[in-house]
């Protein structure tokens, strides 16, 4: 937010004043200030978080005051500002939305009851301050994700559902992270010398399979068939039609809080054509023995991040619980819009395919992305492709996918 703070603002910066303001039924705004240490009237406003702590109508005071939290300053330096000092319509709107959301939750019986008028205002205040802090934390996380990712599509984060903030033990990675003892070969042993990889005998043919893509960059091979893309040894350039997964996610995606109790989920912010590459599933690469060990330690939720690489052997598993990309947040559906494929690019070791998720149909902007946790690269439902640990310990998770064909459980 730009603009200059107008002269004549009041400064009530102590916690006691804040409480006093609350009791006097003021409207408060949490705002943040940029670098300068000056708290004077010419201080620049940039970003703010708004907390609506009352209805603003007051018998004793003729003006509405907003609590301002200055960026980079502790709460003890918060100040109260009259409405005319604020040049942040978006934040005021957010403030009003937060209050509205809170009150509608109250009405639905999710929060405190409306009868208890005395408790209501501090409760709204608390909610709005938490919401403001959550918004800052999610924005920081979104910035971090976008700094770390190395693909084209942007990553957004949104929670309009509850007060959950960023996950505490999750680290964004772009590619497999092998654990000690596992080596991922990063240079292929063979590369093509085609002048046109679409028409000539190219890398897929060398591996005994068909080229996976059509001219529109859509996958045309059936699930269960491996993808062999051109690699760093190939003579072709970046525009080769056989280089799709290696270019990374092209779509802007949003990690959002689901409203059906599935925690975080992922939705696309743009339309995705059918049979298009959407994202790769990455995580730590561990041995099956290690997966067995972790599977027993993890609760049922953690277990669903273990993805067995069972294309040709079952020696390795991808664990996306702590290290992963956006795919960490993709939920399960019994009628999914993404399908798993095994991909080989620079690593031609068939025990260690890369896992790519392709759309099975057109996916409209705003739709949640899902894949079938039990339908792995083979296209068949195989109960051993996901490691749930010893049978006696297995707790079945009820599936909330809502599909007509829902199987009832995730596992
Ligand atoms: C790979 S994670 C997906 C991201 C997860 N929702 C989160 O908040 O991090 C898998 C977990 O999400 C939840 N989940 C995913 N799909 C679900 C579904 N269809 N029904 C119920 N819970 C689901 C379960 O808690 C499951 O253990
Ligand atoms: Zn090529
Ligand atoms: Zn090639
Ligand atoms: Zn289901």
Tab-separated table of C-alpha atoms and ligand atoms in Angstrom:
chain	number	residue	atom	x	y	z
A	1	UNK	CA	0.000	0.000	0.000
A	2	UNK	CA	1.335	3.447	-0.786
A	3	UNK	CA	0.308	6.845	0.527
A	4	UNK	CA	1.201	9.024	3.441
A	5	UNK	CA	-0.174	9.012	6.909
A	6	UNK	CA	-2.076	12.209	7.469
A	7	UNK	CA	-1.175	14.532	10.325
A	8	UNK	CA	-3.207	14.656	13.466
A	9	UNK	CA	-3.322	10.956	14.298
A	10	UNK	CA	-3.592	9.878	17.898
A	11	UNK	CA	-1.035	7.636	19.440
A	12	UNK	CA	-2.260	5.229	22.099
A	13	UNK	CA	0.473	2.697	22.007
A	14	UNK	CA	0.362	0.838	25.287
A	15	UNK	CA	-1.379	-2.485	25.721
A	16	UNK	CA	-3.695	-0.844	28.269
A	17	UNK	CA	-4.823	1.606	25.639
A	18	UNK	CA	-5.496	-1.219	23.283
A	19	UNK	CA	-7.673	-2.880	25.853
A	20	UNK	CA	-9.358	0.413	26.566
A	21	UNK	CA	-10.010	0.865	22.902
A	22	UNK	CA	-11.474	-2.628	22.724
A	23	UNK	CA	-13.804	-1.956	25.596
A	24	UNK	CA	-14.881	1.259	24.011
A	25	UNK	CA	-16.064	-0.642	21.030
A	26	UNK	CA	-13.585	0.779	18.562
A	27	UNK	CA	-12.752	-0.514	15.160
A	28	UNK	CA	-9.116	-1.494	15.047
A	29	UNK	CA	-6.804	-2.201	12.203
A	30	UNK	CA	-3.554	-4.016	12.398
A	31	UNK	CA	-1.208	-2.391	9.957
A	32	UNK	CA	2.477	-2.631	9.240
A	33	UNK	CA	5.015	0.053	8.545
A	34	UNK	CA	8.121	-0.080	6.364
A	35	UNK	CA	11.745	0.316	7.493
A	36	UNK	CA	11.885	3.855	8.866
A	37	UNK	CA	11.974	4.218	12.604
A	38	UNK	CA	9.898	7.375	12.441
A	39	UNK	CA	6.418	6.965	13.867
A	40	UNK	CA	5.467	10.460	12.761
A	41	UNK	CA	2.691	11.595	10.493
A	42	UNK	CA	4.717	11.163	7.309
A	43	UNK	CA	5.478	7.526	7.897
A	44	UNK	CA	4.876	5.492	4.754
A	45	UNK	CA	2.287	2.766	4.817
A	46	UNK	CA	2.852	-0.259	2.793
A	47	UNK	CA	1.293	-3.500	3.900
A	48	UNK	CA	-1.311	-3.916	6.495
A	49	UNK	CA	-3.404	-6.480	8.223
A	50	UNK	CA	-6.794	-5.455	9.422
A	51	UNK	CA	-8.535	-6.567	12.554
A	52	UNK	CA	-12.135	-5.549	13.007
A	53	UNK	CA	-12.691	-5.585	16.702
A	54	UNK	CA	-16.010	-3.797	16.954
A	55	UNK	CA	-18.709	-2.105	14.968
A	56	UNK	CA	-17.155	1.345	15.091
A	57	UNK	CA	-20.221	3.087	16.427
A	58	UNK	CA	-19.531	4.643	19.739
A	59	UNK	CA	-21.374	6.967	22.039
A	60	UNK	CA	-18.310	8.396	23.745
A	61	UNK	CA	-16.057	8.861	20.792
A	62	UNK	CA	-16.900	10.633	17.599
A	63	UNK	CA	-14.320	8.875	15.465
A	64	UNK	CA	-13.470	5.300	14.631
A	65	UNK	CA	-9.941	4.308	15.550
A	66	UNK	CA	-7.917	1.493	14.117
A	67	UNK	CA	-5.112	-0.314	15.818
A	68	UNK	CA	-1.988	-0.135	13.706
A	69	UNK	CA	0.698	-2.783	13.872
A	70	UNK	CA	3.882	-1.428	12.361
A	71	UNK	CA	5.858	-3.727	10.156
A	72	UNK	CA	9.007	-4.930	11.900
A	73	UNK	CA	7.992	-3.351	15.220
A	74	UNK	CA	6.782	-5.113	18.358
A	75	UNK	CA	3.170	-4.947	19.536
A	76	UNK	CA	4.178	-2.463	22.244
A	77	UNK	CA	4.610	0.178	19.518
A	78	UNK	CA	1.127	-0.340	18.024
A	79	UNK	CA	-0.766	2.907	17.585
A	80	UNK	CA	-4.392	3.905	17.216
A	81	UNK	CA	-5.264	5.771	14.061
A	82	UNK	CA	-8.465	7.437	12.929
A	83	UNK	CA	-10.102	6.093	9.788
A	84	UNK	CA	-9.110	9.109	7.701
A	85	UNK	CA	-5.437	8.245	8.221
A	86	UNK	CA	-5.871	4.917	6.516
A	87	UNK	CA	-5.265	4.596	2.807
A	88	UNK	CA	-5.798	0.902	2.478
A	89	UNK	CA	-9.249	0.043	1.093
A	90	UNK	CA	-8.274	-3.574	0.421
A	91	UNK	CA	-7.187	-4.127	3.990
A	92	UNK	CA	-10.264	-2.428	5.351
A	93	UNK	CA	-12.284	-4.766	3.176
A	94	UNK	CA	-10.338	-7.756	4.505
A	95	UNK	CA	-10.970	-6.484	8.019
A	96	UNK	CA	-14.674	-6.299	7.380
A	97	UNK	CA	-14.659	-9.756	5.732
A	98	UNK	CA	-12.906	-11.303	8.727
A	99	UNK	CA	-15.488	-9.842	11.055
A	100	UNK	CA	-18.300	-10.988	8.810
A	101	UNK	CA	-16.846	-14.520	8.567
A	102	UNK	CA	-16.447	-14.706	12.285
A	103	UNK	CA	-20.000	-13.580	12.904
A	104	UNK	CA	-21.388	-16.055	10.406
A	105	UNK	CA	-19.438	-18.816	12.165
A	106	UNK	CA	-20.992	-17.620	15.414
A	107	UNK	CA	-24.413	-17.895	13.846
A	108	UNK	CA	-23.675	-21.413	12.624
A	109	UNK	CA	-22.729	-22.301	16.205
A	110	UNK	CA	-19.079	-22.866	15.325
A	111	UNK	CA	-17.815	-20.121	17.629
A	112	UNK	CA	-19.095	-18.464	20.766
A	113	UNK	CA	-22.807	-17.683	21.089
A	114	UNK	CA	-24.234	-14.302	20.243
A	115	UNK	CA	-26.155	-14.088	23.526
A	116	UNK	CA	-22.934	-13.619	25.361
A	117	UNK	CA	-22.434	-10.040	24.263
A	118	UNK	CA	-19.667	-9.250	26.705
A	119	UNK	CA	-17.549	-12.109	25.480
A	120	UNK	CA	-18.245	-11.459	21.836
A	121	UNK	CA	-16.077	-8.423	21.215
A	122	UNK	CA	-12.838	-9.714	22.723
A	123	UNK	CA	-13.541	-12.981	20.937
A	124	UNK	CA	-13.892	-11.209	17.596
A	125	UNK	CA	-10.731	-9.278	18.396
A	126	UNK	CA	-8.851	-12.466	19.165
A	127	UNK	CA	-10.112	-14.133	16.005
A	128	UNK	CA	-9.190	-11.191	13.800
A	129	UNK	CA	-5.725	-10.866	15.287
A	130	UNK	CA	-5.170	-14.600	14.750
A	131	UNK	CA	-6.477	-14.259	11.202
A	132	UNK	CA	-4.106	-11.352	10.591
A	133	UNK	CA	-1.141	-13.351	11.915
A	134	UNK	CA	-2.160	-16.344	9.844
A	135	UNK	CA	-2.358	-14.196	6.730
A	136	UNK	CA	1.172	-12.899	7.319
A	137	UNK	CA	2.492	-16.430	7.953
A	138	UNK	CA	0.802	-17.838	4.839
A	139	UNK	CA	2.074	-14.954	2.707
A	140	UNK	CA	5.622	-15.617	3.957
A	141	UNK	CA	5.246	-19.294	3.198
A	142	UNK	CA	3.896	-18.536	-0.277
A	143	UNK	CA	6.893	-16.264	-0.929
A	144	UNK	CA	9.249	-18.983	0.273
A	145	UNK	CA	7.638	-21.649	-1.924
A	146	UNK	CA	7.966	-19.381	-4.950
A	147	UNK	CA	11.598	-18.621	-4.133
A	148	UNK	CA	12.397	-22.314	-3.877
A	149	UNK	CA	10.472	-23.698	-6.850
A	150	UNK	CA	12.285	-23.869	-10.156
A	151	UNK	CA	9.331	-24.248	-12.517
A	152	UNK	CA	7.285	-21.677	-14.439
A	153	UNK	CA	3.905	-21.914	-12.713
A	154	UNK	CA	3.345	-19.823	-9.594
A	155	UNK	CA	2.311	-21.307	-6.252
A	156	UNK	CA	-0.394	-19.568	-4.235
A	157	UNK	CA	-1.565	-20.353	-0.711
A	158	UNK	CA	-5.099	-19.702	0.534
A	159	UNK	CA	-7.018	-20.465	3.690
A	160	UNK	CA	-10.526	-19.054	3.912
A	161	UNK	CA	-11.712	-21.977	6.013
A	162	UNK	CA	-9.958	-22.054	9.380
A	163	UNK	CA	-6.984	-20.687	11.298
A	164	UNK	CA	-4.439	-23.311	10.200
A	165	UNK	CA	-1.084	-21.797	9.231
A	166	UNK	CA	1.800	-23.235	7.172
A	167	UNK	CA	2.827	-26.812	7.972
A	168	UNK	CA	5.594	-26.805	10.548
A	169	UNK	CA	7.822	-29.603	9.278
A	170	UNK	CA	7.681	-29.398	5.517
A	171	UNK	CA	10.561	-28.425	3.207
A	172	UNK	CA	10.065	-27.638	-0.461
A	173	UNK	CA	12.248	-29.522	-2.937
A	174	UNK	CA	12.183	-29.629	-6.735
A	175	UNK	CA	13.573	-33.091	-7.322
A	176	UNK	CA	14.150	-36.420	-5.600
A	177	UNK	CA	16.294	-36.205	-2.481
A	178	UNK	CA	18.155	-39.509	-2.219
A	179	UNK	CA	18.952	-40.669	1.305
A	180	UNK	CA	22.535	-41.856	2.051
A	181	UNK	CA	23.396	-45.029	0.191
A	182	UNK	CA	21.075	-44.366	-2.757
A	183	UNK	CA	22.637	-42.888	-5.858
A	184	UNK	CA	20.611	-41.295	-8.597
A	185	UNK	CA	22.413	-41.285	-11.914
A	186	UNK	CA	22.127	-37.847	-13.414
A	187	UNK	CA	23.442	-38.532	-16.878
A	188	UNK	CA	21.903	-40.912	-19.363
A	189	UNK	CA	24.086	-43.475	-21.108
A	190	UNK	CA	22.329	-42.960	-24.432
A	191	UNK	CA	21.142	-39.876	-26.309
A	192	UNK	CA	19.484	-39.545	-29.701
A	193	UNK	CA	20.829	-37.646	-32.672
A	194	UNK	CA	17.489	-36.959	-34.360
A	195	UNK	CA	16.857	-33.854	-36.392
A	196	UNK	CA	13.136	-34.298	-35.638
A	197	UNK	CA	12.394	-36.403	-32.549
A	198	UNK	CA	8.703	-36.582	-33.417
A	199	UNK	CA	9.219	-38.550	-36.627
A	200	UNK	CA	12.551	-40.288	-36.186
A	201	UNK	CA	13.632	-43.309	-34.174
A	202	UNK	CA	14.229	-41.452	-30.960
A	203	UNK	CA	14.863	-42.240	-27.279
A	204	UNK	CA	11.531	-44.042	-26.668
A	205	UNK	CA	12.185	-46.375	-29.594
A	206	UNK	CA	15.617	-47.153	-28.152
A	207	UNK	CA	13.832	-48.261	-24.979
A	208	UNK	CA	11.301	-50.264	-27.006
A	209	UNK	CA	8.307	-48.003	-26.378
A	210	UNK	CA	6.311	-45.373	-28.262
A	211	UNK	CA	6.861	-41.631	-28.059
A	212	UNK	CA	4.572	-40.578	-25.202
A	213	UNK	CA	3.319	-37.258	-26.591
A	214	UNK	CA	1.355	-35.875	-29.503
A	215	UNK	CA	2.121	-32.584	-31.240
A	216	UNK	CA	0.043	-30.714	-28.628
A	217	UNK	CA	2.202	-31.906	-25.743
A	218	UNK	CA	-0.534	-34.283	-24.583
A	219	UNK	CA	0.170	-37.788	-23.410
A	220	UNK	CA	-1.129	-40.400	-25.807
A	221	UNK	CA	0.130	-43.650	-24.283
A	222	UNK	CA	-1.996	-45.721	-21.881
A	223	UNK	CA	-1.357	-45.665	-18.104
A	224	UNK	CA	1.237	-48.245	-17.154
A	225	UNK	CA	3.404	-47.448	-20.187
A	226	UNK	CA	6.694	-45.720	-19.321
A	227	UNK	CA	7.677	-42.321	-20.684
A	228	UNK	CA	11.202	-42.010	-22.100
A	229	UNK	CA	12.006	-38.340	-22.670
A	230	UNK	CA	14.995	-36.915	-24.496
A	231	UNK	CA	17.877	-36.233	-22.150
A	232	UNK	CA	21.093	-34.284	-21.697
A	233	UNK	CA	22.947	-36.511	-24.186
A	234	UNK	CA	20.406	-35.939	-26.963
A	235	UNK	CA	21.260	-33.637	-29.854
A	236	UNK	CA	17.826	-32.011	-29.875
A	237	UNK	CA	17.096	-28.629	-28.311
A	238	UNK	CA	14.677	-27.486	-25.613
A	239	UNK	CA	11.784	-27.301	-28.083
A	240	UNK	CA	11.926	-31.019	-28.808
A	241	UNK	CA	8.398	-32.492	-28.494
A	242	UNK	CA	9.820	-35.195	-26.265
A	243	UNK	CA	10.764	-32.830	-23.428
A	244	UNK	CA	7.692	-32.200	-21.275
A	245	UNK	CA	8.077	-33.438	-17.681
A	246	UNK	CA	11.616	-32.061	-17.521
A	247	UNK	CA	10.281	-28.534	-18.112
A	248	UNK	CA	8.319	-28.663	-14.871
A	249	UNK	CA	4.873	-27.393	-13.902
A	250	UNK	CA	3.597	-24.729	-16.267
A	251	UNK	CA	0.354	-23.926	-14.439
A	252	UNK	CA	-0.320	-21.608	-11.534
A	253	UNK	CA	-1.549	-23.754	-8.690
A	254	UNK	CA	-2.976	-22.961	-5.289
A	255	UNK	CA	-2.487	-24.851	-2.043
A	256	UNK	CA	-5.824	-24.226	-0.349
A	257	UNK	CA	-7.614	-25.297	2.797
A	258	UNK	CA	-10.421	-27.662	1.862
A	259	UNK	CA	-13.848	-27.177	3.405
A	260	UNK	CA	-14.657	-30.904	3.583
A	261	UNK	CA	-12.154	-31.754	6.316
A	262	UNK	CA	-9.359	-33.041	4.060
A	263	UNK	CA	-6.854	-30.461	5.328
A	264	UNK	CA	-4.852	-28.778	2.569
A	265	UNK	CA	-5.535	-29.556	-1.052
A	266	UNK	CA	-4.332	-28.255	-4.423
A	267	UNK	CA	-6.421	-26.510	-7.053
A	268	UNK	CA	-5.483	-25.160	-10.442
A	269	UNK	CA	-5.930	-21.446	-11.077
A	270	UNK	CA	-5.958	-21.928	-14.842
A	271	UNK	CA	-7.671	-24.314	-17.224
A	272	UNK	CA	-5.663	-27.471	-17.885
A	273	UNK	CA	-6.165	-29.343	-21.132
A	274	UNK	CA	-6.793	-33.076	-20.950
A	275	UNK	CA	-3.760	-35.402	-20.966
A	276	UNK	CA	-1.379	-32.601	-19.985
A	277	UNK	CA	1.572	-32.844	-17.631
A	278	UNK	CA	0.673	-31.107	-14.361
A	279	UNK	CA	3.336	-31.897	-11.752
A	280	UNK	CA	5.912	-34.366	-10.576
A	281	UNK	CA	5.678	-36.309	-7.326
A	282	UNK	CA	8.933	-35.771	-5.456
A	283	UNK	CA	10.239	-36.532	-1.992
A	284	UNK	CA	13.023	-38.378	-0.228
A	285	UNK	CA	14.042	-41.585	-1.984
A	286	UNK	CA	14.349	-44.327	0.604
A	287	UNK	CA	14.735	-48.087	0.515
A	288	UNK	CA	11.693	-50.305	1.008
A	289	UNK	CA	13.121	-51.408	4.350
A	290	UNK	CA	13.343	-47.788	5.457
A	291	UNK	CA	9.791	-47.248	4.166
A	292	UNK	CA	8.676	-50.195	6.285
A	293	UNK	CA	10.365	-48.675	9.327
A	294	UNK	CA	8.958	-45.182	8.709
A	295	UNK	CA	5.538	-46.653	7.946
A	296	UNK	CA	5.427	-48.080	11.431
A	297	UNK	CA	6.459	-44.783	12.986
A	298	UNK	CA	4.099	-42.614	10.971
A	299	UNK	CA	0.480	-42.216	11.849
A	300	UNK	CA	-1.983	-43.030	9.117
A	301	UNK	CA	-1.687	-39.531	7.681
A	302	UNK	CA	2.097	-39.756	7.313
A	303	UNK	CA	1.809	-43.142	5.668
A	304	UNK	CA	-0.127	-41.682	2.766
A	305	UNK	CA	2.983	-39.776	1.672
A	306	UNK	CA	4.869	-43.029	1.008
A	307	UNK	CA	4.781	-43.768	-2.696
A	308	UNK	CA	6.292	-47.100	-3.697
A	309	UNK	CA	8.305	-47.108	-6.911
A	310	UNK	CA	7.012	-50.456	-8.079
A	311	UNK	CA	7.405	-49.999	-11.826
A	312	UNK	CA	9.774	-52.938	-12.169
A	313	UNK	CA	11.068	-53.722	-8.719
A	314	UNK	CA	9.978	-52.745	-5.262
A	315	UNK	CA	13.331	-51.661	-3.873
A	316	UNK	CA	12.578	-47.978	-3.400
A	317	UNK	CA	9.899	-45.680	-2.063
A	318	UNK	CA	9.382	-41.919	-2.317
A	319	UNK	CA	8.568	-40.335	1.024
A	320	UNK	CA	7.053	-36.854	0.575
A	321	UNK	CA	6.094	-36.394	4.231
A	322	UNK	CA	8.834	-33.861	5.140
A	323	UNK	CA	10.443	-33.054	1.802
A	324	UNK	CA	8.265	-32.511	-1.217
A	325	UNK	CA	6.749	-30.148	-3.722
A	326	UNK	CA	3.110	-29.153	-4.324
A	327	UNK	CA	2.214	-32.824	-4.857
A	328	UNK	CA	2.593	-33.277	-1.076
A	329	UNK	CA	-0.741	-31.484	-0.746
A	330	UNK	CA	-2.702	-33.293	-3.474
A	331	UNK	CA	-5.616	-35.204	-2.006
A	332	UNK	CA	-7.009	-38.571	-3.005
A	333	UNK	CA	-10.143	-39.098	-5.058
A	334	UNK	CA	-11.775	-42.331	-6.165
A	335	UNK	CA	-12.660	-40.440	-9.376
A	336	UNK	CA	-9.454	-38.443	-9.871
A	337	UNK	CA	-8.493	-35.927	-12.528
A	338	UNK	CA	-4.789	-36.844	-12.443
A	339	UNK	CA	-3.083	-40.070	-13.456
A	340	UNK	CA	0.377	-41.324	-12.520
A	341	UNK	CA	3.061	-42.164	-15.121
A	342	UNK	CA	6.612	-43.488	-14.715
A	343	UNK	CA	9.182	-41.298	-16.430
A	344	UNK	CA	12.804	-41.848	-17.413
A	345	UNK	CA	14.965	-38.917	-18.466
A	346	UNK	CA	18.591	-38.749	-17.336
A	347	UNK	CA	18.215	-41.632	-14.926
A	348	UNK	CA	17.516	-44.788	-16.933
A	349	UNK	CA	17.596	-47.100	-13.907
A	350	UNK	CA	14.212	-48.835	-14.083
A	351	UNK	CA	14.158	-49.232	-10.311
A	352	UNK	CA	14.041	-45.458	-9.945
A	353	UNK	CA	11.481	-43.927	-12.290
A	354	UNK	CA	10.343	-40.348	-11.803
A	355	UNK	CA	6.636	-40.002	-11.084
A	356	UNK	CA	4.620	-37.574	-13.199
A	357	UNK	CA	0.964	-36.637	-12.803
A	358	UNK	CA	-1.016	-35.965	-15.993
A	359	UNK	CA	-4.593	-34.688	-16.320
A	360	UNK	CA	-7.121	-37.364	-17.322
A	361	UNK	CA	-9.635	-34.781	-18.604
A	362	UNK	CA	-10.023	-31.018	-18.980
A	363	UNK	CA	-9.664	-29.419	-15.547
A	364	UNK	CA	-11.241	-26.006	-15.163
A	365	UNK	CA	-9.702	-23.098	-13.254
A	366	UNK	CA	-10.635	-23.422	-9.583
A	367	UNK	CA	-11.029	-27.228	-9.637
A	368	UNK	CA	-9.216	-29.325	-7.047
A	369	UNK	CA	-6.525	-31.659	-8.375
A	370	UNK	CA	-6.655	-35.250	-7.162
A	371	UNK	CA	-5.149	-38.624	-7.901
A	372	UNK	CA	-6.091	-42.114	-6.799
A	373	UNK	CA	-3.708	-43.104	-3.995
A	374	UNK	CA	-4.237	-46.762	-4.780
A	375	UNK	CA	-3.958	-46.481	-8.526
A	376	UNK	CA	-0.259	-46.153	-9.062
A	377	UNK	CA	1.694	-46.118	-12.303
A	378	UNK	CA	0.380	-49.500	-13.367
A	379	UNK	CA	-3.203	-48.364	-13.749
A	380	UNK	CA	-4.346	-51.263	-11.561
A	381	UNK	CA	-5.513	-51.105	-7.994
A	382	UNK	CA	-2.846	-52.954	-6.089
A	383	UNK	CA	-2.992	-52.996	-2.344
A	384	UNK	CA	0.756	-53.481	-1.989
A	385	UNK	CA	1.723	-50.301	-3.823
A	386	UNK	CA	1.245	-48.189	-0.736
A	387	UNK	CA	2.852	-49.104	2.515
A	388	UNK	CA	0.447	-49.070	5.423
A	389	UNK	CA	2.614	-51.048	7.818
A	390	UNK	CA	1.538	-54.207	9.586
A	391	UNK	CA	-2.115	-55.082	9.017
A	392	UNK	CA	-2.940	-55.066	12.692
A	393	UNK	CA	-1.807	-51.459	12.967
A	394	UNK	CA	-3.722	-50.258	9.945
A	395	UNK	CA	-6.341	-47.670	10.702
A	396	UNK	CA	-8.645	-47.205	7.778
A	397	UNK	CA	-9.201	-43.584	6.745
A	398	UNK	CA	-12.713	-42.755	5.579
A	399	UNK	CA	-12.623	-41.224	2.115
A	400	UNK	CA	-14.264	-37.829	1.768
A	401	UNK	CA	-13.785	-37.522	-1.993
A	402	UNK	CA	-17.538	-37.366	-2.568
A	403	UNK	CA	-17.360	-39.215	-5.908
A	404	UNK	CA	-20.349	-41.327	-6.942
A	405	UNK	CA	-17.893	-44.184	-7.320
A	406	UNK	CA	-16.209	-43.569	-3.928
A	407	UNK	CA	-14.760	-46.782	-2.490
A	408	UNK	CA	-15.341	-45.512	1.045
A	409	UNK	CA	-11.760	-45.631	2.310
A	410	UNK	CA	-8.401	-44.214	1.337
A	411	UNK	CA	-6.626	-47.445	2.184
B	1	LIG	C1	-0.791	-36.738	0.833
B	1	LIG	S1	-1.722	-35.945	2.079
B	1	LIG	C2	-2.639	-34.765	1.189
B	1	LIG	C3	-2.517	-33.389	1.791
B	1	LIG	C4	-3.205	-33.245	3.107
B	1	LIG	N1	-4.622	-32.994	2.918
B	1	LIG	C5	-2.579	-32.144	3.946
B	1	LIG	O1	-3.300	-31.329	4.533
B	1	LIG	O2	-1.345	-32.093	4.023
B	1	LIG	C6	-2.823	-37.220	2.517
B	1	LIG	C7	-3.730	-36.933	3.680
B	1	LIG	O3	-4.751	-36.012	3.306
B	1	LIG	C8	-6.023	-36.438	3.789
B	1	LIG	N2	-6.830	-36.844	2.628
B	1	LIG	C9	-6.457	-36.837	1.346
B	1	LIG	N3	-7.454	-37.248	0.542
B	1	LIG	C10	-8.489	-37.524	1.338
B	1	LIG	C11	-9.796	-38.014	1.096
B	1	LIG	N4	-10.246	-38.282	-0.129
B	1	LIG	N5	-10.597	-38.211	2.170
B	1	LIG	C12	-10.167	-37.942	3.413
B	1	LIG	N6	-8.944	-37.480	3.708
B	1	LIG	C13	-8.110	-37.268	2.681
B	1	LIG	C14	-5.761	-37.597	4.709
B	1	LIG	O4	-5.544	-37.084	5.991
B	1	LIG	C15	-4.479	-38.172	4.150
B	1	LIG	O5	-3.770	-38.886	5.119
B	2	LIG	ZN1	14.491	-34.957	-28.645
B	3	LIG	ZN1	16.355	-37.980	-27.555
B	4	LIG	ZN1	-13.454	-41.781	-2.333
